[in-house]
Amino acid sequence: MADGRQLTIIKVFRKYSHSLGPDALQFLEEILEKHDIADNDVEFSIETIAREYNKQDDAAMKVSLDILRRVYDALQDQGNPGEAEELLDPDSHLYFVDAFEMPSWHWSQERGTFEKSSSPLTVAGSADSRIAAVRNRLHIIKQSILRNEHFSPSTLPSRDREHLVTLKSTKQLLGRAGERFLLLGMLAHNKEGKLCVEDSDGSVELDLSKMDEPGEGLYTEGCFALVEGEYNEDGILEVVAMGQPPCEDRETARSIYGHIDFLGQGSTSLLEDSQFARRIHEELSDLYFFFLSDVWLDHPQTLVGLQKMFDNCIENSFIPKVIVMCGNFTSKSIMQGGGRDIQHYQENFDSLADLIASYPQITRETHFVFVPGPLDITGSSALPRRPILSTFTSHLRSKIPKVHFTSNPCRLKFFGQEVVIFREDTMARMLRNTIGIKPNVTGEDLRRYSILDQSHLTPLTTHIQPVLPDFDHALRLYPLPTAVILADKYEKYKLTYSGCHVFNPGGFVGNSFSFSTYCPAERSSEEGYVI
């Protein structure tokens, strides 16, 4: 009969869908014995090996002893560097990722993992891609739920099995009136205007009259929710409880899918991420990113505020590595404006270029990123949005060597950190489209409005927020990013949820010139003001 250590080894590898033969099991036990690993540390040590094994391109479901030896040798080499480490060069590990350049990975039900799309992506999309976008959202949330401790059975016999929650499909309700079910699906209205929950097998109408209070967060048409209730003879689910899907933290998701390069800029292992995090904290503790939103270039005080901000940077020798300016870059829409409005729009960008160029040190050292807002001229109102049209930015490009005009949303990759930048008035749109489950919305609900639980930046139906279906993956928040900047007209806030730091820098022009600073070494933000 297997002893406690063997059971722990088997349990950890089974978590990654791998089975161990006698040789591999013996090899792992020898490693534990060789390094005098205490019983309390066995699971952590084996977890490290299992994660790295899972990232190997040739890793099979049945654990290969040769690959296992290779993984162990690699971990040994990483733990014993032969030479002194060179100082980190932040510029060589800084990438700006456009939504239209991100590789498309979709969820494969057959393989139980992500597969890279081989078909070309188009702006128009197709009927199939519209369906696939929603199904990908469902399957990605579902696979992480099934790993949650409340849904995943232990590999060892225990009493906890009696308290496990089991997800069911809508098709399993048929002919089972009077029984209670837990469903995961998208909240929507059917043709008759009745609220229902939809999954990949069908839909069922919901009766909310017996539900006291749903869980935290906002519930909008198009969001996914866990719905528990009793199925009655009329084919309606009488709901007794409703909640947001549990959020899976970045480390857990990366431990399973760390070998997948979701951003197209090269993947790093969790071990490399932790080593980078340590060195960033030691060597780059004074490195900062600035985030500004609603930089209205047609407002008379905006350039004055930017000049004061740059002056403060120079006076205090505090030069940010990145300054992200989010739209709107105009205080009023000029989509239907005349030629004079469009000319002013371009002249405002030219004036900004001249202002930045008047600070040689900032121009030389800082990366400037421009993210369009809803009122900016980009050519499309659907998400993701294209960068600001190049006809308006030629002077900025000629004056500033490190300037980047990105899509909305876009991503910033810095060593092992992923920062998502999104400029959209999502809060107002979500509040307008709540499904009436929670009439008295609190401030906390507004701050935690569920996009991290939904693993998506816009948990709404496409008739509420149009999305280019072939590029829906660019709005995905899975694995969970390190930080998400939600530049919104809503009030400023910041919070950390499941290890992801989320903040809204607020509008730049107001009673004072306000913005937010992000410190990669601390993975946190602070409010900044120019008086």
Coordinates of C-alpha atoms in Angstrom, one line a residue:
M1 CA 0.0 0.0 0.0
A2 CA 1.3 3.5 -0.9
D3 CA 2.6 5.6 1.9
G4 CA 1.7 9.3 2.6
R5 CA 4.6 10.7 0.4
Q6 CA 3.6 8.6 -2.6
L7 CA 0.0 9.6 -2.3
T8 CA 1.0 13.3 -2.2
I9 CA 3.2 12.8 -5.3
I10 CA 0.4 11.1 -7.2
K11 CA -2.1 13.7 -6.1
V12 CA 0.0 16.6 -7.3
F13 CA 0.7 15.1 -10.7
R14 CA -2.9 14.1 -11.2
K15 CA -3.9 17.7 -10.6
Y16 CA -2.0 18.4 -13.9
S17 CA -3.7 15.4 -15.6
H18 CA -0.5 13.3 -15.5
S19 CA -0.2 9.7 -14.3
L20 CA 3.0 8.2 -12.8
G21 CA 4.6 4.9 -13.5
P22 CA 6.6 3.0 -10.9
D23 CA 10.0 4.3 -12.3
A24 CA 8.9 7.9 -12.3
L25 CA 7.4 7.6 -8.8
Q26 CA 10.6 6.0 -7.5
F27 CA 12.7 8.8 -9.1
L28 CA 10.7 11.5 -7.4
E29 CA 11.0 9.7 -4.0
E30 CA 14.7 9.6 -4.5
I31 CA 14.8 13.3 -5.2
L32 CA 12.9 14.0 -1.9
E33 CA 15.3 11.7 0.0
K34 CA 18.4 13.2 -1.6
H35 CA 17.5 16.8 -0.6
D36 CA 16.1 15.8 2.9
I37 CA 12.7 17.3 2.1
A38 CA 10.5 17.3 5.2
D39 CA 7.0 15.8 5.1
N40 CA 5.4 19.3 5.3
D41 CA 7.4 20.5 2.3
V42 CA 6.8 17.5 0.0
E43 CA 3.7 18.9 -1.7
F44 CA 5.4 22.2 -2.5
S45 CA 8.6 20.6 -3.8
I46 CA 6.7 18.2 -6.0
E47 CA 4.4 21.0 -7.2
T48 CA 7.5 22.8 -8.5
I49 CA 8.6 19.8 -10.5
A50 CA 5.1 19.1 -11.8
R51 CA 4.6 22.6 -13.0
E52 CA 7.9 22.6 -15.0
Y53 CA 7.1 19.1 -16.4
N54 CA 3.7 20.3 -17.6
K55 CA 5.4 23.2 -19.5
Q56 CA 7.5 20.8 -21.7
D57 CA 6.4 20.7 -25.3
D58 CA 6.9 16.9 -25.4
A59 CA 5.3 16.1 -22.1
A60 CA 2.8 13.2 -22.4
M61 CA 0.0 12.3 -20.1
K62 CA 2.0 9.3 -18.8
V63 CA 5.0 10.9 -17.2
S64 CA 8.2 10.1 -19.0
L65 CA 11.3 9.4 -16.9
D66 CA 13.6 11.0 -19.4
I67 CA 11.7 14.3 -19.5
L68 CA 11.4 14.2 -15.7
R69 CA 15.2 13.9 -15.4
R70 CA 15.6 16.8 -17.8
V71 CA 13.2 19.0 -15.8
Y72 CA 15.1 18.1 -12.6
D73 CA 18.5 18.9 -14.1
A74 CA 17.1 22.3 -15.4
L75 CA 15.8 23.2 -12.0
Q76 CA 19.2 22.3 -10.5
D77 CA 20.9 24.5 -13.0
Q78 CA 18.6 27.4 -12.3
G79 CA 19.2 27.0 -8.6
N80 CA 23.0 27.2 -9.0
P81 CA 24.0 30.1 -11.3
G82 CA 27.7 29.9 -12.2
E83 CA 28.2 33.6 -12.9
A84 CA 27.3 36.9 -11.3
E85 CA 24.0 38.2 -12.6
E86 CA 24.1 41.2 -15.0
L87 CA 22.1 44.3 -14.0
L88 CA 18.6 44.2 -15.4
D89 CA 17.9 46.2 -18.6
P90 CA 14.3 47.3 -18.3
D91 CA 14.0 48.4 -22.0
S92 CA 15.0 44.9 -23.3
H93 CA 12.1 43.4 -21.3
L94 CA 9.4 46.0 -22.1
Y95 CA 6.9 45.3 -24.8
F96 CA 3.7 47.0 -25.9
V97 CA 1.2 44.6 -27.3
D98 CA -1.5 45.7 -29.7
A99 CA -4.8 43.8 -29.6
F100 CA -4.7 43.1 -33.3
E101 CA -1.2 41.5 -33.0
M102 CA -2.0 39.1 -30.2
P103 CA -2.1 35.4 -31.3
S104 CA -5.6 33.9 -31.0
W105 CA -5.8 30.9 -28.6
H106 CA -9.2 29.1 -28.3
W107 CA -10.3 26.5 -25.9
S108 CA -10.4 22.9 -27.3
Q109 CA -13.0 20.7 -25.6
E110 CA -11.4 17.6 -27.1
R111 CA -7.9 18.3 -25.8
G112 CA -8.9 20.1 -22.7
T113 CA -6.4 22.9 -23.3
F114 CA -5.8 25.9 -25.5
E115 CA -5.1 25.6 -29.2
K116 CA -3.7 28.3 -31.4
S117 CA -6.0 29.4 -34.2
S118 CA -4.7 28.6 -37.7
S119 CA -7.3 30.5 -39.7
P120 CA -6.7 34.1 -40.6
L121 CA -8.5 36.7 -38.5
T122 CA -10.7 39.3 -40.1
V123 CA -12.4 42.4 -38.9
A124 CA -15.8 41.3 -40.3
G125 CA -15.7 37.9 -38.5
S126 CA -18.3 35.2 -39.3
A127 CA -21.3 33.6 -37.7
D128 CA -19.1 30.7 -36.5
S129 CA -16.6 33.1 -34.9
R130 CA -19.4 35.0 -33.1
I131 CA -20.6 31.7 -31.5
A132 CA -17.0 30.6 -30.8
A133 CA -16.3 33.8 -28.9
V134 CA -19.1 33.2 -26.5
R135 CA -18.3 29.5 -26.1
N136 CA -14.7 30.3 -25.4
R137 CA -15.7 32.6 -22.6
L138 CA -18.0 29.8 -21.1
H139 CA -15.4 27.0 -21.4
I140 CA -12.5 29.1 -20.0
I141 CA -14.6 30.0 -16.9
K142 CA -15.9 26.5 -16.6
Q143 CA -12.5 24.7 -16.7
S144 CA -11.2 27.0 -13.9
I145 CA -14.3 26.4 -11.8
L146 CA -13.9 22.7 -12.1
R147 CA -10.4 23.1 -10.5
N148 CA -11.8 25.1 -7.6
E149 CA -11.6 23.2 -4.3
H150 CA -15.4 23.3 -3.9
F151 CA -15.9 21.6 -7.2
S152 CA -12.8 19.4 -7.6
P153 CA -12.8 16.0 -5.8
S154 CA -9.7 15.0 -3.8
T155 CA -7.8 12.1 -5.2
L156 CA -7.7 10.7 -1.6
P157 CA -10.7 9.2 0.2
S158 CA -12.3 11.9 2.5
R159 CA -15.6 13.1 3.9
D160 CA -15.2 16.3 1.8
R161 CA -16.6 14.4 -1.2
E162 CA -20.1 14.6 0.4
H163 CA -19.9 18.4 0.4
L164 CA -18.8 18.8 -3.2
V165 CA -20.8 21.0 -5.6
T166 CA -21.6 19.5 -9.0
L167 CA -22.2 21.5 -12.1
K168 CA -25.0 20.4 -14.3
S169 CA -26.0 21.2 -17.9
T170 CA -29.4 22.5 -19.0
K171 CA -30.1 19.3 -20.9
Q172 CA -29.8 17.4 -17.6
L173 CA -32.9 19.2 -16.2
L174 CA -35.3 17.5 -18.6
G175 CA -37.7 15.1 -16.9
R176 CA -36.3 15.9 -13.5
A177 CA -38.9 18.3 -12.0
G178 CA -38.6 18.8 -8.2
E179 CA -34.8 18.3 -8.1
R180 CA -32.2 21.0 -7.3
F181 CA -29.5 21.9 -9.8
L182 CA -26.5 24.2 -10.1
L183 CA -25.9 25.7 -13.5
L184 CA -23.2 27.8 -15.1
G185 CA -24.4 29.9 -18.0
M186 CA -24.8 33.4 -19.6
L187 CA -27.7 35.6 -18.3
A188 CA -29.8 36.8 -21.2
H189 CA -33.4 37.5 -22.2
N190 CA -35.2 35.1 -24.6
K191 CA -37.5 36.1 -27.4
E192 CA -40.4 36.5 -25.0
G193 CA -38.3 38.9 -22.9
K194 CA -38.0 36.4 -20.0
L195 CA -34.7 36.1 -18.1
C196 CA -32.9 32.8 -18.7
V197 CA -29.6 31.2 -18.3
E198 CA -27.9 29.8 -21.5
D199 CA -25.1 27.2 -21.7
S200 CA -23.7 25.2 -24.7
D201 CA -26.6 22.7 -24.5
G202 CA -29.6 25.0 -24.3
S203 CA -31.3 27.5 -22.0
V204 CA -33.8 27.5 -19.2
E205 CA -36.1 30.3 -17.9
L206 CA -35.4 31.7 -14.4
D207 CA -37.8 32.6 -11.6
L208 CA -36.1 35.0 -9.2
S209 CA -39.0 35.5 -6.8
K210 CA -37.7 33.1 -4.2
M211 CA -34.1 34.5 -4.1
D212 CA -33.2 36.8 -1.2
E213 CA -30.0 38.4 -2.3
P214 CA -27.4 37.4 -5.0
G215 CA -23.7 37.4 -4.3
E216 CA -21.3 40.3 -4.8
G217 CA -20.8 42.1 -8.0
L218 CA -23.0 43.4 -10.8
Y219 CA -25.2 41.1 -12.9
T220 CA -25.6 42.3 -16.5
E221 CA -27.1 40.8 -19.6
G222 CA -24.2 38.9 -21.2
C223 CA -22.4 38.0 -17.9
F224 CA -21.8 34.4 -16.8
A225 CA -23.2 33.3 -13.4
L226 CA -23.6 30.3 -11.2
V227 CA -27.3 29.7 -10.7
E228 CA -28.8 27.3 -8.1
G229 CA -32.4 26.4 -8.0
E230 CA -35.2 23.9 -8.2
Y231 CA -36.6 22.8 -11.6
N232 CA -40.4 22.8 -11.6
E233 CA -42.9 21.1 -13.8
D234 CA -43.4 24.2 -16.0
G235 CA -39.8 24.0 -17.1
I236 CA -38.7 27.0 -15.0
L237 CA -35.7 27.1 -12.6
E238 CA -36.8 28.6 -9.3
V239 CA -33.6 30.3 -8.3
V240 CA -32.6 30.3 -4.6
A241 CA -29.0 31.5 -5.0
M242 CA -26.8 33.2 -7.6
G243 CA -23.2 34.2 -7.6
Q244 CA -20.2 35.2 -9.7
P245 CA -17.8 32.5 -10.9
P246 CA -14.9 32.1 -8.5
C247 CA -11.8 33.9 -9.8
E248 CA -8.6 31.8 -10.4
D249 CA -5.4 33.6 -9.5
R250 CA -2.6 34.3 -12.0
E251 CA -0.2 31.9 -10.4
T252 CA -2.6 28.9 -10.5
A253 CA -3.4 29.6 -14.2
R254 CA 0.2 30.2 -15.1
S255 CA 1.3 26.9 -13.4
I256 CA -0.9 25.1 -15.9
Y257 CA -0.7 27.2 -19.0
G258 CA 2.7 28.9 -18.5
H259 CA 4.1 27.3 -21.6
I260 CA 1.5 29.1 -23.8
D261 CA 2.6 32.5 -25.2
F262 CA -0.8 34.3 -25.0
L263 CA 0.8 37.7 -25.9
G264 CA 3.1 36.6 -28.6
Q265 CA 6.2 38.1 -26.9
G266 CA 7.7 34.9 -25.5
S267 CA 6.6 33.0 -22.4
T268 CA 8.4 32.8 -19.0
S269 CA 8.2 30.1 -16.4
L270 CA 6.9 30.8 -12.8
L271 CA 10.4 30.3 -11.6
E272 CA 11.7 32.9 -14.0
D273 CA 8.9 35.2 -12.9
S274 CA 9.8 34.9 -9.2
Q275 CA 13.5 35.5 -10.0
F276 CA 12.6 38.6 -12.0
A277 CA 10.3 39.8 -9.3
R278 CA 13.1 39.5 -6.7
R279 CA 15.5 41.4 -8.9
I280 CA 13.1 44.1 -9.9
H281 CA 12.4 44.7 -6.2
E282 CA 16.2 45.0 -5.6
E283 CA 17.4 46.8 -8.7
L284 CA 14.4 48.7 -10.1
S285 CA 12.5 49.8 -7.0
D286 CA 12.6 53.4 -8.3
L287 CA 11.1 52.6 -11.7
Y288 CA 7.5 53.9 -12.3
F289 CA 4.8 54.0 -15.0
F290 CA 2.4 57.0 -15.2
F291 CA -1.2 56.6 -16.3
L292 CA -3.4 59.5 -17.3
S293 CA -7.0 59.4 -18.7
D294 CA -9.2 61.9 -20.5
V295 CA -6.3 64.0 -21.6
W296 CA -8.5 66.6 -23.3
L297 CA -6.0 68.4 -25.6
D298 CA -8.7 70.9 -26.5
H299 CA -9.0 72.0 -22.9
P300 CA -7.0 75.2 -22.2
Q301 CA -5.6 73.8 -18.9
T302 CA -4.4 70.4 -20.1
L303 CA -1.1 71.4 -21.6
V304 CA -0.5 73.6 -18.6
G305 CA -1.0 70.6 -16.3
L306 CA 1.2 68.4 -18.4
Q307 CA 3.9 71.1 -18.3
K308 CA 3.7 71.2 -14.5
M309 CA 3.9 67.4 -14.3
F310 CA 7.0 67.3 -16.5
D311 CA 8.6 70.2 -14.5
N312 CA 8.1 68.2 -11.3
C313 CA 9.7 65.1 -12.9
I314 CA 12.8 67.1 -13.9
E315 CA 13.1 69.0 -10.6
N316 CA 12.8 65.8 -8.5
S317 CA 14.9 63.6 -10.9
F318 CA 11.9 61.4 -11.2
I319 CA 11.7 60.3 -14.8
P320 CA 9.1 57.7 -15.4
K321 CA 9.9 54.7 -17.7
V322 CA 6.5 54.9 -19.3
I323 CA 3.8 57.5 -19.6
V324 CA 0.5 56.1 -20.8
M325 CA -2.0 58.8 -22.0
C326 CA -5.5 57.4 -22.5
G327 CA -8.3 59.2 -24.4
N328 CA -10.5 60.9 -24.9
F329 CA -8.1 63.4 -26.4
T330 CA -11.0 65.7 -27.1
S331 CA -13.8 66.9 -24.7
K332 CA -16.5 66.5 -27.3
S333 CA -17.1 64.2 -30.2
I334 CA -15.8 65.2 -33.6
M335 CA -16.9 62.1 -35.4
Q336 CA -19.5 64.1 -37.3
G337 CA -17.6 67.4 -37.0
G338 CA -16.5 69.6 -39.8
G339 CA -13.1 70.2 -41.3
R340 CA -12.2 72.9 -38.8
D341 CA -12.9 70.5 -35.8
I342 CA -10.7 67.8 -37.4
Q343 CA -7.9 70.4 -38.1
H344 CA -8.0 71.5 -34.4
Y345 CA -7.8 67.8 -33.4
Q346 CA -4.5 67.4 -35.3
E347 CA -3.1 70.8 -34.1
N348 CA -3.7 69.8 -30.5
F349 CA -1.5 66.7 -31.0
D350 CA 1.1 68.8 -32.7
S351 CA 1.2 71.1 -29.7
L352 CA 1.5 68.2 -27.4
A353 CA 4.5 66.9 -29.4
D354 CA 6.2 70.3 -29.2
L355 CA 5.7 70.4 -25.4
I356 CA 7.1 66.9 -24.8
A357 CA 10.1 67.6 -27.1
S358 CA 10.9 70.7 -25.0
Y359 CA 12.0 68.2 -22.2
P360 CA 15.0 66.4 -23.8
Q361 CA 15.6 64.0 -20.9
I362 CA 12.0 62.9 -20.8
T363 CA 11.9 62.6 -24.6
R364 CA 15.0 60.5 -24.5
E365 CA 14.2 58.2 -21.7
T366 CA 10.5 57.8 -21.4
H367 CA 8.2 55.7 -23.5
F368 CA 4.9 57.5 -24.4
V369 CA 1.8 55.3 -25.1
F370 CA -1.4 56.7 -26.6
V371 CA -4.6 54.7 -26.1
P372 CA -7.7 55.9 -27.9
G373 CA -11.0 56.6 -26.1
P374 CA -14.6 56.3 -27.2
L375 CA -14.6 59.8 -28.8
D376 CA -11.3 59.6 -30.6
I377 CA -11.0 59.0 -34.4
T378 CA -10.0 55.4 -34.9
G379 CA -12.3 54.2 -37.7
S380 CA -14.5 51.8 -35.6
S381 CA -16.7 51.9 -32.5
A382 CA -16.4 48.1 -31.9
L383 CA -13.9 46.7 -29.5
P384 CA -11.0 46.3 -29.8
R385 CA -10.5 49.7 -31.3
R386 CA -7.7 50.6 -33.8
P387 CA -5.0 53.1 -32.8
I388 CA -5.6 56.8 -33.5
L389 CA -5.3 57.4 -37.2
S390 CA -1.7 58.1 -38.2
T391 CA -2.7 61.2 -40.1
F392 CA -3.1 63.0 -36.8
T393 CA 0.1 61.7 -35.1
S394 CA 2.8 62.3 -37.7
H395 CA 4.3 65.2 -35.7
L396 CA 4.4 63.2 -32.5
R397 CA 6.1 60.3 -34.3
S398 CA 8.8 62.6 -35.7
K399 CA 9.5 64.4 -32.4
I400 CA 9.4 61.5 -29.9
P401 CA 11.6 58.5 -30.5
K402 CA 9.8 56.2 -28.0
V403 CA 6.2 56.8 -28.9
H404 CA 3.6 54.0 -29.3
F405 CA 0.1 54.3 -30.7
T406 CA -1.8 51.3 -29.6
S407 CA -5.2 49.7 -29.8
N408 CA -7.8 49.9 -27.1
P409 CA -7.4 47.7 -25.1
C410 CA -3.6 47.1 -25.2
R411 CA -1.2 45.3 -23.0
L412 CA 2.2 46.1 -21.5
K413 CA 4.5 43.2 -20.8
F414 CA 7.4 44.0 -18.4
F415 CA 9.5 41.0 -17.5
G416 CA 7.0 38.5 -16.1
Q417 CA 4.3 41.1 -15.5
E418 CA 1.3 41.7 -17.7
V419 CA -0.5 45.1 -17.5
V420 CA -3.9 45.5 -19.3
I421 CA -4.9 49.1 -20.3
F422 CA -8.5 49.7 -21.2
R423 CA -10.2 53.0 -21.9
E424 CA -14.0 52.7 -22.0
D425 CA -16.9 54.0 -20.0
T426 CA -17.8 50.4 -19.0
M427 CA -19.3 51.3 -15.6
A428 CA -22.1 53.4 -17.0
R429 CA -22.9 50.9 -19.7
M430 CA -23.0 48.0 -17.1
L431 CA -25.2 50.0 -14.7
R432 CA -27.6 50.7 -17.6
N433 CA -27.8 47.0 -18.4
T434 CA -28.1 45.3 -15.0
I435 CA -30.8 42.6 -15.1
G436 CA -32.7 43.9 -12.1
I437 CA -31.4 41.2 -9.7
K438 CA -29.8 43.7 -7.4
P439 CA -31.8 47.0 -7.4
N440 CA -29.8 48.6 -4.5
V441 CA -26.2 48.6 -5.9
T442 CA -23.6 49.5 -3.3
G443 CA -20.3 51.4 -3.8
E444 CA -18.4 48.2 -3.2
D445 CA -20.4 46.5 -6.0
L446 CA -19.4 49.4 -8.3
R447 CA -15.7 49.0 -7.4
R448 CA -15.7 45.2 -7.8
Y449 CA -17.8 45.0 -10.9
S450 CA -17.0 41.5 -11.8
I451 CA -14.8 41.7 -14.8
L452 CA -12.1 39.7 -13.1
D453 CA -14.6 37.0 -12.2
Q454 CA -15.9 37.1 -15.7
S455 CA -12.3 36.8 -17.2
H456 CA -13.3 39.4 -19.8
L457 CA -13.2 43.2 -20.1
T458 CA -16.8 43.6 -21.4
P459 CA -19.2 41.0 -19.9
L460 CA -22.0 42.2 -22.0
T461 CA -23.9 41.0 -25.1
T462 CA -22.7 42.3 -28.4
H463 CA -25.9 44.4 -29.1
I464 CA -24.9 46.3 -25.9
Q465 CA -21.2 46.5 -26.6
P466 CA -20.2 45.6 -30.2
V467 CA -17.1 43.4 -30.3
L468 CA -15.1 42.1 -33.3
P469 CA -15.6 38.4 -32.8
D470 CA -12.3 37.3 -34.3
F471 CA -10.4 39.5 -31.8
D472 CA -12.5 38.7 -28.7
H473 CA -9.5 37.0 -27.3
A474 CA -7.8 40.5 -26.9
L475 CA -10.5 41.3 -24.3
R476 CA -9.9 38.2 -22.3
L477 CA -8.5 38.4 -18.8
Y478 CA -7.2 34.8 -18.5
P479 CA -4.7 34.1 -17.1
L480 CA -5.4 36.9 -14.7
P481 CA -3.0 39.9 -15.5
T482 CA -0.7 41.4 -12.9
A483 CA -2.6 44.7 -13.1
V484 CA -5.6 46.1 -15.0
I485 CA -6.0 49.9 -15.6
L486 CA -9.7 50.6 -16.1
A487 CA -9.7 54.2 -17.3
D488 CA -13.3 55.2 -16.9
K489 CA -15.4 58.4 -16.3
Y490 CA -16.3 56.8 -13.0
E491 CA -14.6 58.0 -9.8
K492 CA -11.0 57.0 -9.0
Y493 CA -10.4 53.8 -7.1
K494 CA -7.8 51.1 -6.6
L495 CA -8.0 47.5 -5.2
T496 CA -6.2 44.2 -5.3
Y497 CA -8.4 41.2 -6.0
S498 CA -7.0 37.6 -6.3
G499 CA -3.5 39.1 -6.6
C500 CA -4.5 41.4 -9.5
H501 CA -4.1 45.1 -8.9
V502 CA -7.0 47.1 -10.5
F503 CA -7.2 50.9 -10.6
N504 CA -8.9 53.8 -12.3
P505 CA -6.7 56.9 -12.7
G506 CA -9.7 59.2 -13.2
G507 CA -9.8 62.2 -15.5
F508 CA -6.6 64.3 -15.8
V509 CA -8.4 67.7 -15.9
G510 CA -10.5 68.7 -12.8
N511 CA -10.0 70.5 -9.5
S512 CA -6.4 69.4 -9.8
F513 CA -4.4 67.6 -12.5
S514 CA -4.7 63.9 -11.3
F515 CA -3.1 60.7 -12.5
S516 CA -1.9 57.4 -11.1
T517 CA 1.6 55.9 -10.8
Y518 CA 2.3 52.2 -10.9
C519 CA 5.4 50.7 -9.3
P520 CA 6.3 47.3 -10.9
A521 CA 8.6 46.5 -7.9
E522 CA 5.6 46.7 -5.5
R523 CA 2.9 45.8 -8.0
S524 CA 0.7 48.6 -6.6
S525 CA -0.4 52.1 -7.6
E526 CA -0.6 55.5 -6.0
E527 CA -2.6 58.6 -6.8
G528 CA -0.6 61.5 -8.2
Y529 CA -1.6 65.2 -8.3
V530 CA -0.2 68.3 -9.9
I531 CA -1.3 71.5 -8.1

